[in-house]
Amino acid sequence: MNFDLDEDQQLTRDMIGRFLGPVDIAARHAMRKAEGGYSRARWQEVADLGLLALAAPQTMGGIGGTMVDLALVAEALGTGVAIDPWLENGVLPIRLAAATGDGALVCELASGAQLAAIAFAEPGRRYEIEAVATKAENAHLTGAKTFVLGAPLADTLLVTVADNKLAKVAKGAAGVVRQDYPVIDGSNGATIDLHRAPAELFELPDAKFQRVIGDARLLAAAEMLGLAQTMFDDTLAYVGERQQFGAAIGSFQALQHRLVECYAALEQARSMVLRTAMLDPTTDDANWPRIAAGAKAFVGEAATKIGLEAVQMHGGMGQTDELAIGHALKRVMLLDKFFGDQDHCLRSFARAA
């Protein structure tokens, strides 16, 4: 199978690399201390590069990128250990809005004029995303949501509601009680209680929601692939420089064997992401989240292994916030649980027809 990139894909990846540049730990810390843990000005830069419009269909004013295109962007952002919540506050809200036919919101999200957070998880339900208890009555919502990533930044909340509906709730709407908390990768999430909160309701057909779940899982896998690549590269460079017993520790056979295992896992993960992305157009809606779940479980295991090896080979400093690998591993730990941990995703994959 040919995994070579075409010219446009290569240019996009190079553009993202230039935009991100080397990992700037000091700038990262400064941004995390800002309100909401991120900068809306930087989000507008992400939008101006077309990285949000890539996820929007052409019929709604977007670029209409393929799943391969989106996976390559996610991988490039992972490689740069990007601080930008492109997946959780960019692609997924756009995909959900498009699934409901809300073209106006899609345009606002793709242009960066609005930023949305998706509220899909509910307390006590773990990864059973489709089992929604939040209800709508006379265009008012009652229920609770948790793990709402980027909620402190959001202008709009997109809330999954029982009976295959999606609700659009404005920031600061009456009846919305939000409790913010820090997440492992340094970003912010929230638990949200809805007490007859006014909302605009849209139909969200189950088949289209399943497609969005699959997209989320595969793009999380793609970002983990990029993060794993950076952790591997940084570790390979470090063991070539670190001296012990009069020699670079990279010359020790035990470390060489472990690094070879990491490299093999990395390349297998890359093949898994690209192969699964290529299956997107030919996979039906019901099976897509299951196929993507298999890829996410496989890549999550590989990225976690590489991250733990990277930390161990660096020693104690590998766990600090002064090195990129610490930030990368924390992001992997978040993405590995996003829309299902490895066990849940493997069970989902086992149900693929």
mmCIF file of C-alpha atoms in Angstrom:
data_model
loop_
_atom_site.group_PDB
_atom_site.id
_atom_site.type_symbol
_atom_site.label_atom_id
_atom_site.label_comp_id
_atom_site.label_asym_id
_atom_site.label_seq_id
_atom_site.Cartn_x
_atom_site.Cartn_y
_atom_site.Cartn_z
ATOM 1 C CA MET A 1 0.000 0.000 0.000
ATOM 2 C CA ASN A 2 1.283 3.478 -0.892
ATOM 3 C CA PHE A 3 1.579 5.750 2.150
ATOM 4 C CA ASP A 4 3.434 8.533 0.299
ATOM 5 C CA LEU A 5 2.046 12.041 0.828
ATOM 6 C CA ASP A 6 0.885 14.156 -2.088
ATOM 7 C CA GLU A 7 2.250 17.663 -2.568
ATOM 8 C CA ASP A 8 -0.600 19.428 -0.753
ATOM 9 C CA GLN A 9 -0.335 17.112 2.246
ATOM 10 C CA GLN A 10 3.417 17.603 2.464
ATOM 11 C CA LEU A 11 3.022 21.387 2.244
ATOM 12 C CA THR A 12 0.378 21.329 4.990
ATOM 13 C CA ARG A 13 2.601 19.304 7.287
ATOM 14 C CA ASP A 14 5.560 21.611 6.629
ATOM 15 C CA MET A 15 3.375 24.668 7.290
ATOM 16 C CA ILE A 16 2.306 23.280 10.664
ATOM 17 C CA GLY A 17 5.922 22.541 11.536
ATOM 18 C CA ARG A 18 6.892 26.152 10.799
ATOM 19 C CA PHE A 19 3.911 27.488 12.752
ATOM 20 C CA LEU A 20 4.713 25.450 15.845
ATOM 21 C CA GLY A 21 8.511 25.706 15.696
ATOM 22 C CA PRO A 22 10.613 24.123 18.452
ATOM 23 C CA VAL A 23 8.777 23.360 21.690
ATOM 24 C CA ASP A 24 8.975 26.547 23.791
ATOM 25 C CA ILE A 25 8.502 25.413 27.381
ATOM 26 C CA ALA A 26 8.531 28.937 28.857
ATOM 27 C CA ALA A 27 5.881 30.177 26.412
ATOM 28 C CA ARG A 28 3.832 27.074 27.101
ATOM 29 C CA HIS A 29 3.875 27.705 30.853
ATOM 30 C CA ALA A 30 2.932 31.351 30.323
ATOM 31 C CA MET A 31 -0.048 30.447 28.142
ATOM 32 C CA ARG A 32 -1.291 27.836 30.591
ATOM 33 C CA LYS A 33 -1.359 30.525 33.295
ATOM 34 C CA ALA A 34 -3.638 32.705 31.168
ATOM 35 C CA GLU A 35 -7.401 32.675 31.684
ATOM 36 C CA GLY A 36 -8.735 29.378 30.416
ATOM 37 C CA GLY A 37 -5.204 28.068 29.894
ATOM 38 C CA TYR A 38 -5.052 29.213 26.283
ATOM 39 C CA SER A 39 -5.044 32.277 24.024
ATOM 40 C CA ARG A 40 -7.942 33.164 21.739
ATOM 41 C CA ALA A 41 -5.537 35.199 19.616
ATOM 42 C CA ARG A 42 -3.528 32.056 18.938
ATOM 43 C CA TRP A 43 -6.747 30.169 18.158
ATOM 44 C CA GLN A 44 -7.446 32.730 15.469
ATOM 45 C CA GLU A 45 -4.014 32.019 13.999
ATOM 46 C CA VAL A 46 -4.887 28.324 13.865
ATOM 47 C CA ALA A 47 -8.103 29.212 12.039
ATOM 48 C CA ASP A 48 -6.285 31.547 9.637
ATOM 49 C CA LEU A 49 -4.038 28.653 8.611
ATOM 50 C CA GLY A 50 -7.138 26.770 7.484
ATOM 51 C CA LEU A 51 -6.682 23.981 10.019
ATOM 52 C CA LEU A 52 -10.255 24.349 11.289
ATOM 53 C CA ALA A 53 -11.858 24.787 7.869
ATOM 54 C CA LEU A 54 -10.192 21.546 6.813
ATOM 55 C CA ALA A 55 -12.680 19.694 9.029
ATOM 56 C CA ALA A 56 -15.738 21.481 7.607
ATOM 57 C CA PRO A 57 -17.578 20.188 4.513
ATOM 58 C CA GLN A 58 -17.314 22.192 1.314
ATOM 59 C CA THR A 59 -21.106 22.524 1.202
ATOM 60 C CA MET A 60 -20.874 24.586 4.395
ATOM 61 C CA GLY A 61 -17.980 26.784 3.319
ATOM 62 C CA GLY A 62 -15.148 24.567 4.483
ATOM 63 C CA ILE A 63 -12.239 22.887 2.741
ATOM 64 C CA GLY A 64 -13.655 19.387 3.116
ATOM 65 C CA GLY A 65 -10.443 17.567 3.924
ATOM 66 C CA THR A 66 -10.334 13.780 3.841
ATOM 67 C CA MET A 67 -9.721 11.699 6.943
ATOM 68 C CA VAL A 68 -6.152 11.165 5.723
ATOM 69 C CA ASP A 69 -5.699 14.954 5.533
ATOM 70 C CA LEU A 70 -7.033 15.408 9.059
ATOM 71 C CA ALA A 71 -4.947 12.549 10.435
ATOM 72 C CA LEU A 72 -1.797 14.104 8.987
ATOM 73 C CA VAL A 73 -2.644 17.436 10.639
ATOM 74 C CA ALA A 74 -3.277 15.709 13.972
ATOM 75 C CA GLU A 75 0.030 13.863 13.681
ATOM 76 C CA ALA A 76 1.902 17.077 12.853
ATOM 77 C CA LEU A 77 0.348 18.849 15.841
ATOM 78 C CA GLY A 78 1.371 15.933 18.029
ATOM 79 C CA THR A 79 4.915 16.002 16.691
ATOM 80 C CA GLY A 80 5.117 19.676 17.647
ATOM 81 C CA VAL A 81 3.545 18.952 21.070
ATOM 82 C CA ALA A 82 1.022 21.642 20.192
ATOM 83 C CA ILE A 83 -0.793 23.389 22.991
ATOM 84 C CA ASP A 84 -3.732 24.080 20.670
ATOM 85 C CA PRO A 85 -6.994 22.156 21.371
ATOM 86 C CA TRP A 86 -7.499 21.515 17.654
ATOM 87 C CA LEU A 87 -9.214 18.162 18.128
ATOM 88 C CA GLU A 88 -11.450 18.728 21.131
ATOM 89 C CA ASN A 89 -12.465 22.357 20.491
ATOM 90 C CA GLY A 90 -11.989 22.549 16.733
ATOM 91 C CA VAL A 91 -12.621 19.435 14.701
ATOM 92 C CA LEU A 92 -15.202 17.741 16.907
ATOM 93 C CA PRO A 93 -17.528 20.748 17.377
ATOM 94 C CA ILE A 94 -17.344 21.406 13.629
ATOM 95 C CA ARG A 95 -18.146 17.765 12.847
ATOM 96 C CA LEU A 96 -21.076 17.758 15.283
ATOM 97 C CA ALA A 97 -22.471 21.036 13.953
ATOM 98 C CA ALA A 98 -22.177 19.725 10.398
ATOM 99 C CA ALA A 99 -23.958 16.505 11.399
ATOM 100 C CA THR A 100 -26.958 18.554 12.552
ATOM 101 C CA GLY A 101 -26.959 20.717 9.426
ATOM 102 C CA ASP A 102 -26.154 23.939 11.306
ATOM 103 C CA GLY A 103 -24.155 25.564 8.518
ATOM 104 C CA ALA A 104 -24.038 28.969 10.211
ATOM 105 C CA LEU A 105 -22.321 27.542 13.291
ATOM 106 C CA VAL A 106 -19.941 25.513 11.136
ATOM 107 C CA CYS A 107 -18.814 28.713 9.385
ATOM 108 C CA GLU A 108 -18.334 30.570 12.671
ATOM 109 C CA LEU A 109 -16.334 27.709 14.178
ATOM 110 C CA ALA A 110 -14.202 27.182 11.076
ATOM 111 C CA SER A 111 -13.352 30.883 10.859
ATOM 112 C CA GLY A 112 -12.330 31.055 14.516
ATOM 113 C CA ALA A 113 -15.065 33.586 15.294
ATOM 114 C CA GLN A 114 -16.506 31.149 17.822
ATOM 115 C CA LEU A 115 -14.980 28.423 19.951
ATOM 116 C CA ALA A 116 -17.152 25.565 21.164
ATOM 117 C CA ALA A 117 -16.797 22.824 23.756
ATOM 118 C CA ILE A 118 -18.552 19.485 23.439
ATOM 119 C CA ALA A 119 -20.419 18.085 26.448
ATOM 120 C CA PHE A 120 -20.934 14.388 25.780
ATOM 121 C CA ALA A 121 -19.740 12.499 28.884
ATOM 122 C CA GLU A 122 -21.988 12.092 31.907
ATOM 123 C CA PRO A 123 -21.107 11.287 35.536
ATOM 124 C CA GLY A 124 -21.124 7.589 36.368
ATOM 125 C CA ARG A 125 -21.358 6.393 32.757
ATOM 126 C CA ARG A 126 -17.647 6.078 31.982
ATOM 127 C CA TYR A 127 -17.312 5.567 28.223
ATOM 128 C CA GLU A 128 -20.936 4.737 27.395
ATOM 129 C CA ILE A 129 -21.277 7.893 25.328
ATOM 130 C CA GLU A 130 -24.515 6.934 23.608
ATOM 131 C CA ALA A 131 -26.365 6.378 26.921
ATOM 132 C CA VAL A 132 -27.510 9.971 27.423
ATOM 133 C CA ALA A 133 -29.580 10.955 30.462
ATOM 134 C CA THR A 134 -29.630 14.719 29.845
ATOM 135 C CA LYS A 135 -33.131 15.668 28.702
ATOM 136 C CA ALA A 136 -34.736 18.562 26.869
ATOM 137 C CA GLU A 137 -38.203 19.857 27.678
ATOM 138 C CA ASN A 138 -39.619 22.896 25.910
ATOM 139 C CA ALA A 139 -36.116 23.845 24.691
ATOM 140 C CA HIS A 140 -34.673 23.739 28.217
ATOM 141 C CA LEU A 141 -32.040 21.238 29.367
ATOM 142 C CA THR A 142 -31.812 19.309 32.605
ATOM 143 C CA GLY A 143 -28.892 17.031 33.397
ATOM 144 C CA ALA A 144 -25.172 16.918 34.094
ATOM 145 C CA LYS A 145 -22.061 16.620 31.955
ATOM 146 C CA THR A 146 -18.441 16.023 32.881
ATOM 147 C CA PHE A 147 -15.045 16.097 31.155
ATOM 148 C CA VAL A 148 -16.067 19.109 29.067
ATOM 149 C CA LEU A 149 -12.664 20.037 27.660
ATOM 150 C CA GLY A 150 -12.077 23.715 26.928
ATOM 151 C CA ALA A 151 -15.307 24.801 28.622
ATOM 152 C CA PRO A 152 -13.701 27.875 30.270
ATOM 153 C CA LEU A 153 -12.753 29.165 26.798
ATOM 154 C CA ALA A 154 -15.938 28.316 24.952
ATOM 155 C CA ASP A 155 -18.508 30.731 23.571
ATOM 156 C CA THR A 156 -20.897 27.842 22.963
ATOM 157 C CA LEU A 157 -21.551 24.442 24.518
ATOM 158 C CA LEU A 158 -22.665 21.602 22.252
ATOM 159 C CA VAL A 159 -24.538 19.202 24.507
ATOM 160 C CA THR A 160 -25.667 15.701 23.577
ATOM 161 C CA VAL A 161 -29.260 15.139 24.652
ATOM 162 C CA ALA A 162 -31.514 12.083 24.887
ATOM 163 C CA ASP A 163 -33.592 11.078 21.859
ATOM 164 C CA ASN A 164 -30.800 11.759 19.355
ATOM 165 C CA LYS A 165 -30.563 15.500 19.764
ATOM 166 C CA LEU A 166 -27.783 18.051 20.068
ATOM 167 C CA ALA A 167 -28.310 21.259 22.014
ATOM 168 C CA LYS A 168 -26.528 24.546 21.500
ATOM 169 C CA VAL A 169 -26.164 26.454 24.767
ATOM 170 C CA ALA A 170 -24.766 29.974 24.915
ATOM 171 C CA LYS A 171 -21.959 30.908 27.273
ATOM 172 C CA GLY A 172 -23.356 32.313 30.496
ATOM 173 C CA ALA A 173 -26.881 31.045 29.848
ATOM 174 C CA ALA A 174 -29.195 30.885 32.848
ATOM 175 C CA GLY A 175 -29.313 27.515 34.542
ATOM 176 C CA VAL A 176 -25.742 26.539 33.630
ATOM 177 C CA VAL A 177 -23.487 25.838 36.619
ATOM 178 C CA ARG A 178 -19.881 25.186 35.645
ATOM 179 C CA GLN A 179 -17.090 23.889 37.850
ATOM 180 C CA ASP A 180 -13.686 24.177 36.169
ATOM 181 C CA TYR A 181 -10.691 21.984 36.936
ATOM 182 C CA PRO A 182 -7.200 21.405 35.497
ATOM 183 C CA VAL A 183 -6.625 18.395 33.256
ATOM 184 C CA ILE A 184 -3.464 16.285 33.176
ATOM 185 C CA ASP A 185 -2.070 17.913 30.011
ATOM 186 C CA GLY A 186 -2.312 21.401 31.541
ATOM 187 C CA SER A 187 -5.531 22.390 29.801
ATOM 188 C CA ASN A 188 -8.856 22.920 31.550
ATOM 189 C CA GLY A 189 -12.058 20.938 31.687
ATOM 190 C CA ALA A 190 -15.318 21.342 33.538
ATOM 191 C CA THR A 191 -18.265 19.596 35.089
ATOM 192 C CA ILE A 192 -21.503 21.247 34.038
ATOM 193 C CA ASP A 193 -24.893 21.044 35.727
ATOM 194 C CA LEU A 194 -27.891 22.084 33.661
ATOM 195 C CA HIS A 195 -30.980 23.331 35.499
ATOM 196 C CA ARG A 196 -33.557 24.097 32.813
ATOM 197 C CA ALA A 197 -30.928 25.863 30.767
ATOM 198 C CA PRO A 198 -32.301 27.459 27.571
ATOM 199 C CA ALA A 199 -30.980 25.830 24.416
ATOM 200 C CA GLU A 200 -31.419 25.583 20.679
ATOM 201 C CA LEU A 201 -32.113 21.962 19.710
ATOM 202 C CA PHE A 202 -31.077 20.081 16.574
ATOM 203 C CA GLU A 203 -31.645 16.532 15.405
ATOM 204 C CA LEU A 204 -28.479 14.422 15.627
ATOM 205 C CA PRO A 205 -29.094 11.124 13.811
ATOM 206 C CA ASP A 206 -27.356 8.232 15.530
ATOM 207 C CA ALA A 207 -25.528 7.225 12.353
ATOM 208 C CA LYS A 208 -23.960 10.675 12.058
ATOM 209 C CA PHE A 209 -23.062 10.738 15.754
ATOM 210 C CA GLN A 210 -21.340 7.377 15.356
ATOM 211 C CA ARG A 211 -19.327 8.830 12.485
ATOM 212 C CA VAL A 212 -18.160 11.717 14.695
ATOM 213 C CA ILE A 213 -17.156 9.283 17.457
ATOM 214 C CA GLY A 214 -15.057 7.369 14.936
ATOM 215 C CA ASP A 215 -13.422 10.573 13.726
ATOM 216 C CA ALA A 216 -12.553 11.524 17.312
ATOM 217 C CA ARG A 217 -10.953 8.168 18.011
ATOM 218 C CA LEU A 218 -8.851 8.064 14.871
ATOM 219 C CA LEU A 219 -7.640 11.649 15.196
ATOM 220 C CA ALA A 220 -6.740 11.044 18.843
ATOM 221 C CA ALA A 221 -4.674 8.090 17.621
ATOM 222 C CA ALA A 222 -3.010 10.254 14.975
ATOM 223 C CA GLU A 223 -2.066 12.915 17.515
ATOM 224 C CA MET A 224 -0.679 10.240 19.851
ATOM 225 C CA LEU A 225 1.427 8.988 16.935
ATOM 226 C CA GLY A 226 2.990 12.435 16.519
ATOM 227 C CA LEU A 227 3.597 12.742 20.249
ATOM 228 C CA ALA A 228 5.252 9.317 20.296
ATOM 229 C CA GLN A 229 7.497 10.343 17.406
ATOM 230 C CA THR A 230 8.769 13.361 19.322
ATOM 231 C CA MET A 231 9.320 11.384 22.526
ATOM 232 C CA PHE A 232 11.280 8.789 20.557
ATOM 233 C CA ASP A 233 13.363 11.370 18.665
ATOM 234 C CA ASP A 234 14.206 13.321 21.823
ATOM 235 C CA THR A 235 15.205 10.138 23.633
ATOM 236 C CA LEU A 236 17.340 8.898 20.760
ATOM 237 C CA ALA A 237 19.196 12.223 20.749
ATOM 238 C CA TYR A 238 19.597 12.196 24.539
ATOM 239 C CA VAL A 239 21.104 8.709 24.816
ATOM 240 C CA GLY A 240 23.659 9.709 22.193
ATOM 241 C CA GLU A 241 24.822 12.601 24.386
ATOM 242 C CA ARG A 242 24.461 11.329 27.953
ATOM 243 C CA GLN A 243 27.755 9.923 29.221
ATOM 244 C CA GLN A 244 28.069 7.178 31.818
ATOM 245 C CA PHE A 245 31.013 4.856 32.566
ATOM 246 C CA GLY A 246 33.033 6.751 29.976
ATOM 247 C CA ALA A 247 30.637 6.138 27.085
ATOM 248 C CA ALA A 248 27.360 7.410 25.671
ATOM 249 C CA ILE A 249 24.531 5.407 27.222
ATOM 250 C CA GLY A 250 23.166 4.891 23.720
ATOM 251 C CA SER A 251 26.058 2.507 23.122
ATOM 252 C CA PHE A 252 24.737 0.106 25.773
ATOM 253 C CA GLN A 253 23.169 -2.916 24.133
ATOM 254 C CA ALA A 254 20.229 -3.123 26.539
ATOM 255 C CA LEU A 255 19.126 0.427 25.678
ATOM 256 C CA GLN A 256 19.677 -0.180 21.979
ATOM 257 C CA HIS A 257 17.340 -3.175 22.060
ATOM 258 C CA ARG A 258 14.671 -1.214 23.910
ATOM 259 C CA LEU A 259 14.923 1.653 21.447
ATOM 260 C CA VAL A 260 14.591 -0.751 18.525
ATOM 261 C CA GLU A 261 11.393 -2.086 20.090
ATOM 262 C CA CYS A 262 10.112 1.483 20.429
ATOM 263 C CA TYR A 263 10.962 2.223 16.801
ATOM 264 C CA ALA A 264 9.132 -0.898 15.628
ATOM 265 C CA ALA A 265 6.076 0.038 17.707
ATOM 266 C CA LEU A 266 6.182 3.570 16.291
ATOM 267 C CA GLU A 267 6.248 2.428 12.667
ATOM 268 C CA GLN A 268 3.471 -0.099 13.228
ATOM 269 C CA ALA A 269 1.379 2.654 14.819
ATOM 270 C CA ARG A 270 2.005 4.913 11.816
ATOM 271 C CA SER A 271 0.836 2.217 9.423
ATOM 272 C CA MET A 272 -2.233 1.593 11.566
ATOM 273 C CA VAL A 273 -3.263 5.268 11.548
ATOM 274 C CA LEU A 274 -2.838 5.760 7.808
ATOM 275 C CA ARG A 275 -4.433 2.453 6.867
ATOM 276 C CA THR A 276 -7.450 3.149 9.066
ATOM 277 C CA ALA A 277 -7.785 6.698 7.710
ATOM 278 C CA MET A 278 -7.878 5.268 4.199
ATOM 279 C CA LEU A 279 -10.740 2.963 5.212
ATOM 280 C CA ASP A 280 -12.975 5.916 6.184
ATOM 281 C CA PRO A 281 -14.788 6.408 2.829
ATOM 282 C CA THR A 282 -15.583 2.694 2.481
ATOM 283 C CA THR A 283 -16.674 1.995 6.083
ATOM 284 C CA ASP A 284 -20.345 2.303 7.051
ATOM 285 C CA ASP A 285 -21.381 4.611 9.881
ATOM 286 C CA ALA A 286 -22.069 1.835 12.403
ATOM 287 C CA ASN A 287 -18.687 0.160 11.953
ATOM 288 C CA TRP A 288 -16.533 3.282 11.627
ATOM 289 C CA PRO A 289 -16.251 4.026 15.394
ATOM 290 C CA ARG A 290 -15.395 0.366 16.024
ATOM 291 C CA ILE A 291 -12.699 0.231 13.356
ATOM 292 C CA ALA A 292 -11.280 3.538 14.627
ATOM 293 C CA ALA A 293 -11.424 2.191 18.194
ATOM 294 C CA GLY A 294 -9.112 -0.656 17.218
ATOM 295 C CA ALA A 295 -6.584 1.800 15.799
ATOM 296 C CA LYS A 296 -6.825 4.017 18.880
ATOM 297 C CA ALA A 297 -6.234 1.106 21.265
ATOM 298 C CA PHE A 298 -3.234 -0.083 19.231
ATOM 299 C CA VAL A 299 -1.639 3.359 18.948
ATOM 300 C CA GLY A 300 -2.437 4.239 22.564
ATOM 301 C CA GLU A 301 -0.567 1.171 23.779
ATOM 302 C CA ALA A 302 2.431 1.969 21.562
ATOM 303 C CA ALA A 303 2.545 5.667 22.495
ATOM 304 C CA THR A 304 2.284 4.883 26.208
ATOM 305 C CA LYS A 305 5.110 2.342 25.956
ATOM 306 C CA ILE A 306 7.333 4.809 24.086
ATOM 307 C CA GLY A 307 6.530 7.583 26.558
ATOM 308 C CA LEU A 308 7.341 5.483 29.596
ATOM 309 C CA GLU A 309 10.592 4.306 28.017
ATOM 310 C CA ALA A 310 11.477 7.907 27.173
ATOM 311 C CA VAL A 311 10.943 9.011 30.759
ATOM 312 C CA GLN A 312 12.903 6.059 32.140
ATOM 313 C CA MET A 313 15.883 6.611 29.826
ATOM 314 C CA HIS A 314 15.999 10.302 30.701
ATOM 315 C CA GLY A 315 15.918 9.535 34.409
ATOM 316 C CA GLY A 316 14.083 11.677 36.936
ATOM 317 C CA MET A 317 14.183 14.809 34.782
ATOM 318 C CA GLY A 318 12.040 13.010 32.220
ATOM 319 C CA GLN A 319 9.028 13.594 34.459
ATOM 320 C CA THR A 320 9.562 17.331 34.803
ATOM 321 C CA ASP A 321 7.772 20.119 32.967
ATOM 322 C CA GLU A 322 11.109 21.399 31.680
ATOM 323 C CA LEU A 323 11.302 18.731 28.979
ATOM 324 C CA ALA A 324 8.960 18.267 26.033
ATOM 325 C CA ILE A 325 8.610 14.536 26.688
ATOM 326 C CA GLY A 326 6.855 15.207 29.994
ATOM 327 C CA HIS A 327 4.247 17.355 28.249
ATOM 328 C CA ALA A 328 3.933 14.850 25.413
ATOM 329 C CA LEU A 329 3.363 11.900 27.743
ATOM 330 C CA LYS A 330 0.705 13.784 29.700
ATOM 331 C CA ARG A 331 -1.121 14.574 26.476
ATOM 332 C CA VAL A 332 -0.916 10.901 25.477
ATOM 333 C CA MET A 333 -2.424 9.939 28.825
ATOM 334 C CA LEU A 334 -5.372 12.255 28.142
ATOM 335 C CA LEU A 335 -5.934 11.167 24.539
ATOM 336 C CA ASP A 336 -5.636 7.508 25.476
ATOM 337 C CA LYS A 337 -8.819 7.911 27.558
ATOM 338 C CA PHE A 338 -10.646 10.223 25.114
ATOM 339 C CA PHE A 339 -13.792 8.500 23.789
ATOM 340 C CA GLY A 340 -12.713 5.252 25.448
ATOM 341 C CA ASP A 341 -9.606 3.775 27.056
ATOM 342 C CA GLN A 342 -7.715 0.842 25.535
ATOM 343 C CA ASP A 343 -9.928 -1.835 27.095
ATOM 344 C CA HIS A 344 -13.144 -0.115 26.043
ATOM 345 C CA CYS A 345 -11.848 0.487 22.520
ATOM 346 C CA LEU A 346 -10.743 -3.130 22.138
ATOM 347 C CA ARG A 347 -14.199 -4.319 23.181
ATOM 348 C CA SER A 348 -15.723 -1.934 20.659
ATOM 349 C CA PHE A 349 -13.359 -3.151 17.938
ATOM 350 C CA ALA A 350 -14.332 -6.754 18.695
ATOM 351 C CA ARG A 351 -17.923 -5.891 17.732
ATOM 352 C CA ALA A 352 -16.917 -4.684 14.254
ATOM 353 C CA ALA A 353 -18.699 -6.730 11.609
#
